[in-house]
CSV table of C-alpha atoms and ligand atoms in Angstrom, one decimal:
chain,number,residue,atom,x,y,z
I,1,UNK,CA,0.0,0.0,0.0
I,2,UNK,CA,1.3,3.5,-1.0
I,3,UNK,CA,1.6,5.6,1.9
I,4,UNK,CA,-1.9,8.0,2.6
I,5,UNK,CA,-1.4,10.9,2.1
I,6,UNK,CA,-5.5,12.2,2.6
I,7,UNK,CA,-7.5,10.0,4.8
I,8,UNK,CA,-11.0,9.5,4.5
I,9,UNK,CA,-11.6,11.3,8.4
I,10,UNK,CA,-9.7,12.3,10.4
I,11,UNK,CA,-11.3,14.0,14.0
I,12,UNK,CA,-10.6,17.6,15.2
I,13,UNK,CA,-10.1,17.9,19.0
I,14,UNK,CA,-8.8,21.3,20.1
I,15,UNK,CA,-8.1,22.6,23.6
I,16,UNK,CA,-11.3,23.2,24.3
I,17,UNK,CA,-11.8,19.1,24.4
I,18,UNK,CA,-8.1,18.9,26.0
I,19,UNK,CA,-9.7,20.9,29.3
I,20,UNK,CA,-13.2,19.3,29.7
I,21,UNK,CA,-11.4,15.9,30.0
I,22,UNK,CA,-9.0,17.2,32.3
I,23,UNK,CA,-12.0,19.2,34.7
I,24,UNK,CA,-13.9,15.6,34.0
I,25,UNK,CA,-10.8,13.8,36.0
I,26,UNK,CA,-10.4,16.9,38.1
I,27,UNK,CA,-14.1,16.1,39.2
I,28,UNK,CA,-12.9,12.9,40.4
I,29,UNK,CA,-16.2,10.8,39.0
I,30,UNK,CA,-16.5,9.7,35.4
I,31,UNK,CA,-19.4,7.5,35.4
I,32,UNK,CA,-22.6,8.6,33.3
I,33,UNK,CA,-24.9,11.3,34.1
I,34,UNK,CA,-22.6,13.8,36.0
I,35,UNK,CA,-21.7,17.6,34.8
I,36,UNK,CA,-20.3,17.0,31.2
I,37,UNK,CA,-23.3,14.9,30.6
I,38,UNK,CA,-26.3,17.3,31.3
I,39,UNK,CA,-24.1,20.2,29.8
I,40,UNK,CA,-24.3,18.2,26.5
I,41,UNK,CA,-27.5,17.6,26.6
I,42,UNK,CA,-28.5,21.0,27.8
I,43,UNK,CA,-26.9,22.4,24.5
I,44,UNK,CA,-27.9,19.7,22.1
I,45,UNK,CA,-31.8,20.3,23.4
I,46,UNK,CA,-31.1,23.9,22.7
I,47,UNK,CA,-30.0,23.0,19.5
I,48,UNK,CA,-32.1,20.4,18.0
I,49,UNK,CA,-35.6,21.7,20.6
I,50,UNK,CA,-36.4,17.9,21.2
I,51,UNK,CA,-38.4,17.9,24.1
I,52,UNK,CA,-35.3,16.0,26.2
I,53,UNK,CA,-32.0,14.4,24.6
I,54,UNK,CA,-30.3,11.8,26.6
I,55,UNK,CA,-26.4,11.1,25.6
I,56,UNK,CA,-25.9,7.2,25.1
I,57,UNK,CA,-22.9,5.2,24.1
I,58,UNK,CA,-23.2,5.2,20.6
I,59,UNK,CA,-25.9,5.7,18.0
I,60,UNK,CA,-26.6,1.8,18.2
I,61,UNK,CA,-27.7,2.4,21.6
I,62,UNK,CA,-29.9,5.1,21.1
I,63,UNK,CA,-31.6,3.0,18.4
I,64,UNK,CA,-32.0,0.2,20.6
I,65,UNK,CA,-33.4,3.0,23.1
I,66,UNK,CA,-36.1,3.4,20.7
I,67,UNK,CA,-37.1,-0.4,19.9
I,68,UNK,CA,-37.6,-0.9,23.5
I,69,UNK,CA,-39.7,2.2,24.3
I,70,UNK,CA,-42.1,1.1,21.7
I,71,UNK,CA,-42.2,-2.5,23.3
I,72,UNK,CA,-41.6,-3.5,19.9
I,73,UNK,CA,-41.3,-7.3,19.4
I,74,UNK,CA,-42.2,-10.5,17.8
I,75,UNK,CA,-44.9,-9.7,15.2
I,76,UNK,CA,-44.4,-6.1,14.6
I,77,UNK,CA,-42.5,-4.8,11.5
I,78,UNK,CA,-40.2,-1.4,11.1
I,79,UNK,CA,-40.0,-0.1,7.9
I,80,UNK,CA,-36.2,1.0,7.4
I,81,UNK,CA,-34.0,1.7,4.3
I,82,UNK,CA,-32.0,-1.2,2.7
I,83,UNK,CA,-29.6,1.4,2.0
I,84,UNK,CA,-28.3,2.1,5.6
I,85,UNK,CA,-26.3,1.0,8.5
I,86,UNK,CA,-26.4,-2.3,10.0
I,87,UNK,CA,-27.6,-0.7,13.2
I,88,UNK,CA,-30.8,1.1,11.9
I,89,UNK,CA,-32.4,-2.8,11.4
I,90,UNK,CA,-30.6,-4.7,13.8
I,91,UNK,CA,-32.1,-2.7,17.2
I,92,UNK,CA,-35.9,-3.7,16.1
I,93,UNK,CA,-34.4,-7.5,15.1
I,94,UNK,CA,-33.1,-7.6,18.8
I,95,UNK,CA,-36.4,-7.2,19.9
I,96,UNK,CA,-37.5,-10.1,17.9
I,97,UNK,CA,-39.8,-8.1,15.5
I,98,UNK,CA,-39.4,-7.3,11.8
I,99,UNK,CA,-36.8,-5.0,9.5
I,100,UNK,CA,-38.6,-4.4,6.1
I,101,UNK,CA,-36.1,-3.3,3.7
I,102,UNK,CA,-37.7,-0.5,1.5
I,103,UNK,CA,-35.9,1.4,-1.4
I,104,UNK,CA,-34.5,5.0,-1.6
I,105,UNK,CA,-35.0,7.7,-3.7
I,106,UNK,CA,-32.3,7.8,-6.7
I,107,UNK,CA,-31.6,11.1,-6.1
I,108,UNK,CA,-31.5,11.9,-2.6
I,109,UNK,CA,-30.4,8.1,-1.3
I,110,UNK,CA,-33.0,8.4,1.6
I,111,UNK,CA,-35.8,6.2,2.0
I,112,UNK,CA,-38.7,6.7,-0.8
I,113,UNK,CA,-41.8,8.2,0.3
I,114,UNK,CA,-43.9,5.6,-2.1
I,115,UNK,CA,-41.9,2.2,-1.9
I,116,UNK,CA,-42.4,2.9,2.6
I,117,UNK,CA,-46.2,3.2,1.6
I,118,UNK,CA,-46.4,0.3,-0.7
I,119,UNK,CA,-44.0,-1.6,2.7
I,120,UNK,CA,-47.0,-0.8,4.6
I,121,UNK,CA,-48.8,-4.3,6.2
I,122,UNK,CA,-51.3,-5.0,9.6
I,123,UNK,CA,-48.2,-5.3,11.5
I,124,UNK,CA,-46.3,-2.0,10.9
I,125,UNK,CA,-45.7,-0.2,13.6
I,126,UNK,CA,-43.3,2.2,12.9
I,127,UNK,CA,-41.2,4.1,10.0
I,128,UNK,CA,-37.6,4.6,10.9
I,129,UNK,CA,-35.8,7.3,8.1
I,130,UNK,CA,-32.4,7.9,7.6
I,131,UNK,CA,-31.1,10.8,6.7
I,132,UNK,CA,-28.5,10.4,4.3
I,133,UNK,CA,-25.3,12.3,4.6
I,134,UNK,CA,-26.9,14.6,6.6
I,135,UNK,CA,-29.4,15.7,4.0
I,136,UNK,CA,-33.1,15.7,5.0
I,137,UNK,CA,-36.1,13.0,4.5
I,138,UNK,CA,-39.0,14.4,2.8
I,139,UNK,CA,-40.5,15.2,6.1
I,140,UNK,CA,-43.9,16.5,5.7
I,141,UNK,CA,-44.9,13.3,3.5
I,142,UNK,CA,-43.4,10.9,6.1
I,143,UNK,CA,-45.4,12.6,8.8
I,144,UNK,CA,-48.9,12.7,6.6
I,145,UNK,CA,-47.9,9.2,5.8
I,146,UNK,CA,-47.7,8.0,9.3
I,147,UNK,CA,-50.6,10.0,10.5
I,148,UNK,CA,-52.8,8.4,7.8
I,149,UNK,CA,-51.8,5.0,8.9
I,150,UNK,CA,-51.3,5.0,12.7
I,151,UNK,CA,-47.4,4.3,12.7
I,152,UNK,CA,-45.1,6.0,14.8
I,153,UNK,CA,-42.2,8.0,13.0
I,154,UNK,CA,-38.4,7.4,14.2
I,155,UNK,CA,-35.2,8.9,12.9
I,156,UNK,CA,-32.3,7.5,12.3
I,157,UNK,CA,-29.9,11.0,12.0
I,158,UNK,CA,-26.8,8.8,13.2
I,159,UNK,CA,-25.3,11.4,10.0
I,160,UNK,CA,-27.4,14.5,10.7
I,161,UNK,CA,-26.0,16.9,13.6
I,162,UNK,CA,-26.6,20.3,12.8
I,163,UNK,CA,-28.4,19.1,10.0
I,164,UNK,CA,-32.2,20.9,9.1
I,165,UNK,CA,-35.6,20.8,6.9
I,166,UNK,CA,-37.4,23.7,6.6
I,167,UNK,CA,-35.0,25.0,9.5
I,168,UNK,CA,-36.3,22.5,12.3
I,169,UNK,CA,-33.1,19.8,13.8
I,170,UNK,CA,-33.3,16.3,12.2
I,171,UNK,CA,-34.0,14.4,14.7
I,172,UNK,CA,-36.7,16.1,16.4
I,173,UNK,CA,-39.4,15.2,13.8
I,174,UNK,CA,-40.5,12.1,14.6
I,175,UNK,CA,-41.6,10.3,18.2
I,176,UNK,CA,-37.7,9.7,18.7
I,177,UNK,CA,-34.3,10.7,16.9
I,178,UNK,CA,-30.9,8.9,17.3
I,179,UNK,CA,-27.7,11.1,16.4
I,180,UNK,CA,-24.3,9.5,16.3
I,181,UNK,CA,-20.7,11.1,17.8
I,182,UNK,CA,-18.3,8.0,16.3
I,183,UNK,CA,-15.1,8.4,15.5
I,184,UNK,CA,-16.4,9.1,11.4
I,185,UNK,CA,-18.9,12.0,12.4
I,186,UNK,CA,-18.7,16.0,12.1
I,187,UNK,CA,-18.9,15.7,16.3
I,188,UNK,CA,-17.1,13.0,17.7
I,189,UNK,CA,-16.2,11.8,20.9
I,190,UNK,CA,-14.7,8.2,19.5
I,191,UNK,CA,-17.8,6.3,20.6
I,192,UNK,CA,-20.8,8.5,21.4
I,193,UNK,CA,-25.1,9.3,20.6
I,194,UNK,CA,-27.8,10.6,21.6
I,195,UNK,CA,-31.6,9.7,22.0
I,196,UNK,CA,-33.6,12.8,21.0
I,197,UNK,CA,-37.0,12.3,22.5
I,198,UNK,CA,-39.9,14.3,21.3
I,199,UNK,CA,-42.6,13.0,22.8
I,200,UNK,CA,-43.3,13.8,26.3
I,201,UNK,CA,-44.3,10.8,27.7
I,202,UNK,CA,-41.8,8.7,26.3
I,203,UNK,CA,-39.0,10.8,28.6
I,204,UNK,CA,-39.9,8.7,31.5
I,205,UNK,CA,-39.1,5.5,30.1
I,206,UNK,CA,-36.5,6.6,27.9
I,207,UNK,CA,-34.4,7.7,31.5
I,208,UNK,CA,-35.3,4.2,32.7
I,209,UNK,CA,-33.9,2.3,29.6
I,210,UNK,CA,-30.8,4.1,30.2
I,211,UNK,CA,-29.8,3.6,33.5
I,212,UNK,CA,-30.8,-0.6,33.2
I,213,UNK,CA,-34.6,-0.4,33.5
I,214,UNK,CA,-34.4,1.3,36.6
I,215,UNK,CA,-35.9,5.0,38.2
I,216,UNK,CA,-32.2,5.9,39.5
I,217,UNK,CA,-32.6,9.0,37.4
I,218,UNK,CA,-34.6,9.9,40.1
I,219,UNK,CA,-33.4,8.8,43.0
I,220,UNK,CA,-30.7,11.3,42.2
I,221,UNK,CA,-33.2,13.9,41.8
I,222,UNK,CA,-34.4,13.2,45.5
I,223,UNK,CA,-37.7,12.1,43.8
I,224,UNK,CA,-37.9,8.7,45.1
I,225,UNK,CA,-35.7,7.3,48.1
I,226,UNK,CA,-34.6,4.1,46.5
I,227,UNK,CA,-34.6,3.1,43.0
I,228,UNK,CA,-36.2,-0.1,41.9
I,229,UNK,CA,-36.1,-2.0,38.6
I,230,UNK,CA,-39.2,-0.6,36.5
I,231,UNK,CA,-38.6,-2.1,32.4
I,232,UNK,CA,-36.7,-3.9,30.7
I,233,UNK,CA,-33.1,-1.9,30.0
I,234,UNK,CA,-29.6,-1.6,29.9
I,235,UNK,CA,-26.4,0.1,30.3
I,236,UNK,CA,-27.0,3.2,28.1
I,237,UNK,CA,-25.5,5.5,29.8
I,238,UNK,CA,-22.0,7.8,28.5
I,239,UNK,CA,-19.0,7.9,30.4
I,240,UNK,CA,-17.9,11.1,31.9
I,241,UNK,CA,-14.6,10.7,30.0
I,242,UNK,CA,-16.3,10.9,27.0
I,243,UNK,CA,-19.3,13.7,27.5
I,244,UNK,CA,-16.5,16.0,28.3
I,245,UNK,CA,-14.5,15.2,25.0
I,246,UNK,CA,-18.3,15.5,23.1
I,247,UNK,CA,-19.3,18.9,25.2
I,248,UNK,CA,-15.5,20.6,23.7
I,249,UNK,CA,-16.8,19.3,20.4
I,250,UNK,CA,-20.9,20.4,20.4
I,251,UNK,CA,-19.3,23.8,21.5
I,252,UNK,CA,-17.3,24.2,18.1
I,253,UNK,CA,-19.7,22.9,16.6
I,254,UNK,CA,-20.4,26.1,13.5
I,255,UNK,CA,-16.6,25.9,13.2
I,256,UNK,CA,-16.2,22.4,12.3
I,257,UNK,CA,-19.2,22.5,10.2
I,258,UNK,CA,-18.7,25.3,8.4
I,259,UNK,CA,-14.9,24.1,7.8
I,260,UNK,CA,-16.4,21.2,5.8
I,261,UNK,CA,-19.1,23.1,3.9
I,262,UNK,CA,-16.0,24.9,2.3
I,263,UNK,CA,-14.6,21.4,1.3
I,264,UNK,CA,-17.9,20.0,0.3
I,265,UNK,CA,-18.3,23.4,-1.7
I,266,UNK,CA,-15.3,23.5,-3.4
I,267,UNK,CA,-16.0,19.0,-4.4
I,268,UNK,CA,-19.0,20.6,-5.4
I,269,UNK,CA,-18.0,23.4,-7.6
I,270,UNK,CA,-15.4,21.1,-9.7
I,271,UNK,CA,-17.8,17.9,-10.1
I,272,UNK,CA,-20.9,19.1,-9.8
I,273,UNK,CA,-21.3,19.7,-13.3
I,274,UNK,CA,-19.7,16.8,-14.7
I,275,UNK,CA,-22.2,14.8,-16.8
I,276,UNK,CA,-20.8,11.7,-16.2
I,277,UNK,CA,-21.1,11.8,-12.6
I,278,UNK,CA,-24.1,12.0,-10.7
I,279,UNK,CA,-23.0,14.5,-7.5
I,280,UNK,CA,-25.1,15.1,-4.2
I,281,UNK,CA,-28.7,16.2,-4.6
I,282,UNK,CA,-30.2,19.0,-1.8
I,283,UNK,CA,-34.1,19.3,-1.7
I,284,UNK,CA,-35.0,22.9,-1.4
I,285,UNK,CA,-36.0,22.4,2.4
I,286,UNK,CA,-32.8,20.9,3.6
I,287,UNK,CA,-30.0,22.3,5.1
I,288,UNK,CA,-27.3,19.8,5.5
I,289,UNK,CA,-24.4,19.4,6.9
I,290,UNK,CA,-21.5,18.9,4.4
I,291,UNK,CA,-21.3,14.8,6.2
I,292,UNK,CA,-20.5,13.6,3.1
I,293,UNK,CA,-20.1,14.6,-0.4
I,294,UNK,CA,-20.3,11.1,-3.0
I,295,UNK,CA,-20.0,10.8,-6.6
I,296,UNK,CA,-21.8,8.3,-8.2
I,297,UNK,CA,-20.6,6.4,-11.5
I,298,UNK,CA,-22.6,5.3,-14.5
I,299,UNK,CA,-21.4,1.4,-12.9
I,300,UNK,CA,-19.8,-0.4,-10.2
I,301,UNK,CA,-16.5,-1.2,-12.7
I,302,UNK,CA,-15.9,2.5,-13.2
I,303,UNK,CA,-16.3,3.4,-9.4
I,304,UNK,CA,-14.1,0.2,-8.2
I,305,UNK,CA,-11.7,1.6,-10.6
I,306,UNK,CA,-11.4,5.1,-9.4
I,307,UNK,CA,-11.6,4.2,-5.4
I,308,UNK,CA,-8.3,1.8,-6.2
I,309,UNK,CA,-6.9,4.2,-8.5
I,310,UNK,CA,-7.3,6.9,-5.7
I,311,UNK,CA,-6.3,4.5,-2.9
I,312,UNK,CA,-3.2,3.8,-5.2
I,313,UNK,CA,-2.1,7.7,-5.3
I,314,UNK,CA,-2.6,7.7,-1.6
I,315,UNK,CA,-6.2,9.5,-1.4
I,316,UNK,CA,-8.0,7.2,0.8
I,317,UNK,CA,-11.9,7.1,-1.1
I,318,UNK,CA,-14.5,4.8,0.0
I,319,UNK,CA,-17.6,3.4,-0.8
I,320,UNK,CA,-20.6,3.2,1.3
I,321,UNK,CA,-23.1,0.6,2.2
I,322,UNK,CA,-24.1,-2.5,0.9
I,323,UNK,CA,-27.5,-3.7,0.5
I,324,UNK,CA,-28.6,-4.5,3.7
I,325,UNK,CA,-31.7,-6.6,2.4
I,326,UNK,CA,-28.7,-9.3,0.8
I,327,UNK,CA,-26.9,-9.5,4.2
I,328,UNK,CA,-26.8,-12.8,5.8
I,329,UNK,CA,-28.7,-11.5,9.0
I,330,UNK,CA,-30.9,-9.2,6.7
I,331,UNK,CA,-32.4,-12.4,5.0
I,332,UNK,CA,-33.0,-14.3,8.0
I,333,UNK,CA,-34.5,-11.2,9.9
I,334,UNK,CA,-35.9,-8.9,7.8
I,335,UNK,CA,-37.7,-9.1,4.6
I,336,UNK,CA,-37.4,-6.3,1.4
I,337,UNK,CA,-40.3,-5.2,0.0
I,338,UNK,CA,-39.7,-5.2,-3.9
I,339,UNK,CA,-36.8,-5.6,-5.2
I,340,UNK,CA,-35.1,-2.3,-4.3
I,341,UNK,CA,-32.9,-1.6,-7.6
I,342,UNK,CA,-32.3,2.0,-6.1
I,343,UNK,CA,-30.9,0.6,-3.4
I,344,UNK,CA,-28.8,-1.8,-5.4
I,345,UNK,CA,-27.3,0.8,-8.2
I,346,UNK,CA,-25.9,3.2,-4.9
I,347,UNK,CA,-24.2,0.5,-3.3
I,348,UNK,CA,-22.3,-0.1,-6.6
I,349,UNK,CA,-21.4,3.3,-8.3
I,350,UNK,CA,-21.3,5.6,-4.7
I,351,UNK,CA,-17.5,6.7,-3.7
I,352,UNK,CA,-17.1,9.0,-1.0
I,353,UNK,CA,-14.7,11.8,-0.8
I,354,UNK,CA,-12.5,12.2,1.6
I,355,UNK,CA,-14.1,15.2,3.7
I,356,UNK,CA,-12.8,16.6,7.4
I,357,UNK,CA,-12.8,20.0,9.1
I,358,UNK,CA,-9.0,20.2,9.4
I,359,UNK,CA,-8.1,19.5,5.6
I,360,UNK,CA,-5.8,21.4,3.9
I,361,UNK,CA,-5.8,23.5,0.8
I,362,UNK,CA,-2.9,20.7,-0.4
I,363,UNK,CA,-4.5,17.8,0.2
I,364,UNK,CA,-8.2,19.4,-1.0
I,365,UNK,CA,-6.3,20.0,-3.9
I,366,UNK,CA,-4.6,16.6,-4.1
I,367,UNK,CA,-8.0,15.2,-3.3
I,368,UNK,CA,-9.7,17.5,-6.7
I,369,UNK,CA,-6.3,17.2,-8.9
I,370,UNK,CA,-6.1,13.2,-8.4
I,371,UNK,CA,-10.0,12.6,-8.8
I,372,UNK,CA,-9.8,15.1,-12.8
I,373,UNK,CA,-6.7,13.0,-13.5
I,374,UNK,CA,-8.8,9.6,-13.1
I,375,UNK,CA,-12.0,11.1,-15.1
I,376,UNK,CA,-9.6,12.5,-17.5
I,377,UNK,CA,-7.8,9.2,-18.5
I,378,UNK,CA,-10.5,7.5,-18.6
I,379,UNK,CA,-12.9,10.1,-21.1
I,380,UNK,CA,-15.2,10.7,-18.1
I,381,UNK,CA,-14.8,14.4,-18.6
I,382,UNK,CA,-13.2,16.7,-15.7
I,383,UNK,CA,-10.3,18.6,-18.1
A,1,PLP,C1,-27.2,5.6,9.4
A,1,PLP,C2,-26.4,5.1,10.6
A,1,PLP,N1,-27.1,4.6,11.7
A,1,PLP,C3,-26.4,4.2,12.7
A,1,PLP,C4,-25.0,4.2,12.8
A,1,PLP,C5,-24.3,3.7,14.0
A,1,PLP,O1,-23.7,4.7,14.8
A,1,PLP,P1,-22.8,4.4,16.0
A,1,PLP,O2,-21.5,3.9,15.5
A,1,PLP,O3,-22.8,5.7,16.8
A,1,PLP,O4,-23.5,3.3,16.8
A,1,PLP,C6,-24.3,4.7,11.7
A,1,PLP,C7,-22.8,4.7,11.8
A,1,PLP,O5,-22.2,5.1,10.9
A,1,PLP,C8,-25.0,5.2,10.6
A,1,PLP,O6,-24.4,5.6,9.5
């Protein structure tokens, strides 16, 4: 392997990170729920105006949050994307009920508004959309669509922080959002989430799920004067050590999104208008948050192609998912609904661009020059 020379991500902690870990240890307790913790959450309600937003471990978490407020089990279905994480499906299949793999919309890579309707059966119980690359779900049909037929709404914004339609927070649409602070995000803490809960009555048993089924939420409070096991939970809850590396981060959090909306800009302005390549696609409502910017090939030869020849100059490119409905654990959990081509043609021809707040004009440049030099050699325009 040639050396890198641009990674795919690479994370941007600054002081202001360095000296909430080091008050975190000066505070001399790091388990969940302390100081760092209801500071992040304190800003991230301010930000997203969900009702309450409790920090988890990971995105995962927060999605398996969700599956057990809804008592979802054996007999109910979800509808999710097939082009998605392993983690949107696998927290209902925990619970013993359904995924059902729907298709996207060409354009946008989010879940389609019709193939979720046609998805529709007795025993859906909820819609869970993802918003791709931080770039919104056509929100006002999945809410009409979900009113009409009784299902609850859940968001899967594991990309989306920041991210807006029609200038309200992803994630506080539906009855429960899950946002995601890995290692790969905009904010990152290494390992990190949230639950975004929107719905005031599912705050209560959202706090119990957290802290292992249990009220100590408020025993701590000095609401109760012992705390008893109330639902079935887990350990949800965020290290100290980590809510204070996450609260550094949510506080710089215009400055390292607007340092990759020059990046993604700048992708944007040198491939947007190459005909060959089919470049991101922002609905009118949505403001995103430069997560990701993908090009998309007429076929999966010609992407493979350009992610090794990339790889091989040292720019580290990389594709996205695959199709989650083909998975071993897809077949024998969930079901697709159709046969999902959209799905199928963005897992072959998507290649994501490297994209990180602390690039540098040399290696957005290397990045831009490499990526011309490919289309160029092989007549895909880009001179
Ligand atoms: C759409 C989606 N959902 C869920 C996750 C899981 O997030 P986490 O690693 O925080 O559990 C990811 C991770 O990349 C994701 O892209």
């Amino acid at each position: 392997m040639p050396p890198i020379r641009v990674p795919f991500c690479r994370p941007d902690y600054g002081q202001r990170e360095r000296l909430a870990f080091e008050d975190a240890i000066a505070g001399g307790r790091l388990e969940g729920g302390g100081p760092q913790t209801q500071a992040c959450e304190e800003l991230l309600q301010t930000g997203t105006g969900a009702e309450r937003v409790l920090i988890t471990p990971s995105c995962t978490a927060a999605l398996e949050m969700m599956a057990l407020a809804l008592e979802l089990g054996s007999g109910h279905e979800v509808i999710v994307p097939a082009f998605t994480f392993v983690s949107t499906a696998n927290a209902f299949a925990l619970r013993g009920a359904t995924p059902v793999f729907a298709d996207i919309d060409p354009l946008t890579m989010n879940l389609d508004v019709e193939a979720a309707r046609l998805a529709i059966t007795p025993r859906t119980r909820a819609i869970m959309l993802v918003h791709y690359a931080g770039v919104g779900c056509e929100m006002e049909a999945f809410l009409a669509l979900c009113a009409e037929h009784d299902l609850v709404l859940l968001e899967d914004a594991a990309q989306a922080v920041g991210a807006r339609w029609n200038d309200k927070a992803l994630g506080s649409f539906g009855a429960m959002g899950a946002l995601s602070f890995h290692h790969t995000k905009n904010v990152t803490c290494g390992e990190g989430g949230a639950l975004l809960v929107n719905t005031p009555d599912m705050i209560k048993p959202a706090e119990f799920i957290r802290d292992k089924g249990t009220d100590r939420a408020d025993f701590l409070r000095g609401h109760v004067n012992k705390y008893e096991w109330r639902v079935l939970g887990s350990s949800y809850l965020l290290s100290e050590l980590a809510a204070a590396v996450l609260l550094g981060q949510l506080q710089r959090i215009k400055e390292l999104t607007s340092a990759r909306m020059r990046i993604w800009r700048e992708y944007d302005q040198h491939f947007g208008q190459i005909n060959s390549l089919r470049t991101p696609h922002i609905p009118k409502a949505a403001t995103h948050n430069a997560h990701i910017y993908g090009i998309r090939f007429a076929n999966r030869a010609l992407r493979d192609a350009c992610d090794i020849y990339m790889r091989s100059k040292g720019v580290m490119t990389a594709p996205h998912y695959v199709p989650l409905h083909l998975t071993p654990a897809g077949k024998t959990f969930g079901r697709a609904s159709g046969e999902l081509p959209h799905t199928i043609d963005a897992t072959q021809t998507l290649l994501r661009l490297p994209l990180y707040s602390t690039m540098s004009d040399d290696e957005m440049k290397l990045v831009i020059e490499t990526l011309k030099d490919f289309l160029c050699e092989n007549g895909l325009g880009g001179a």
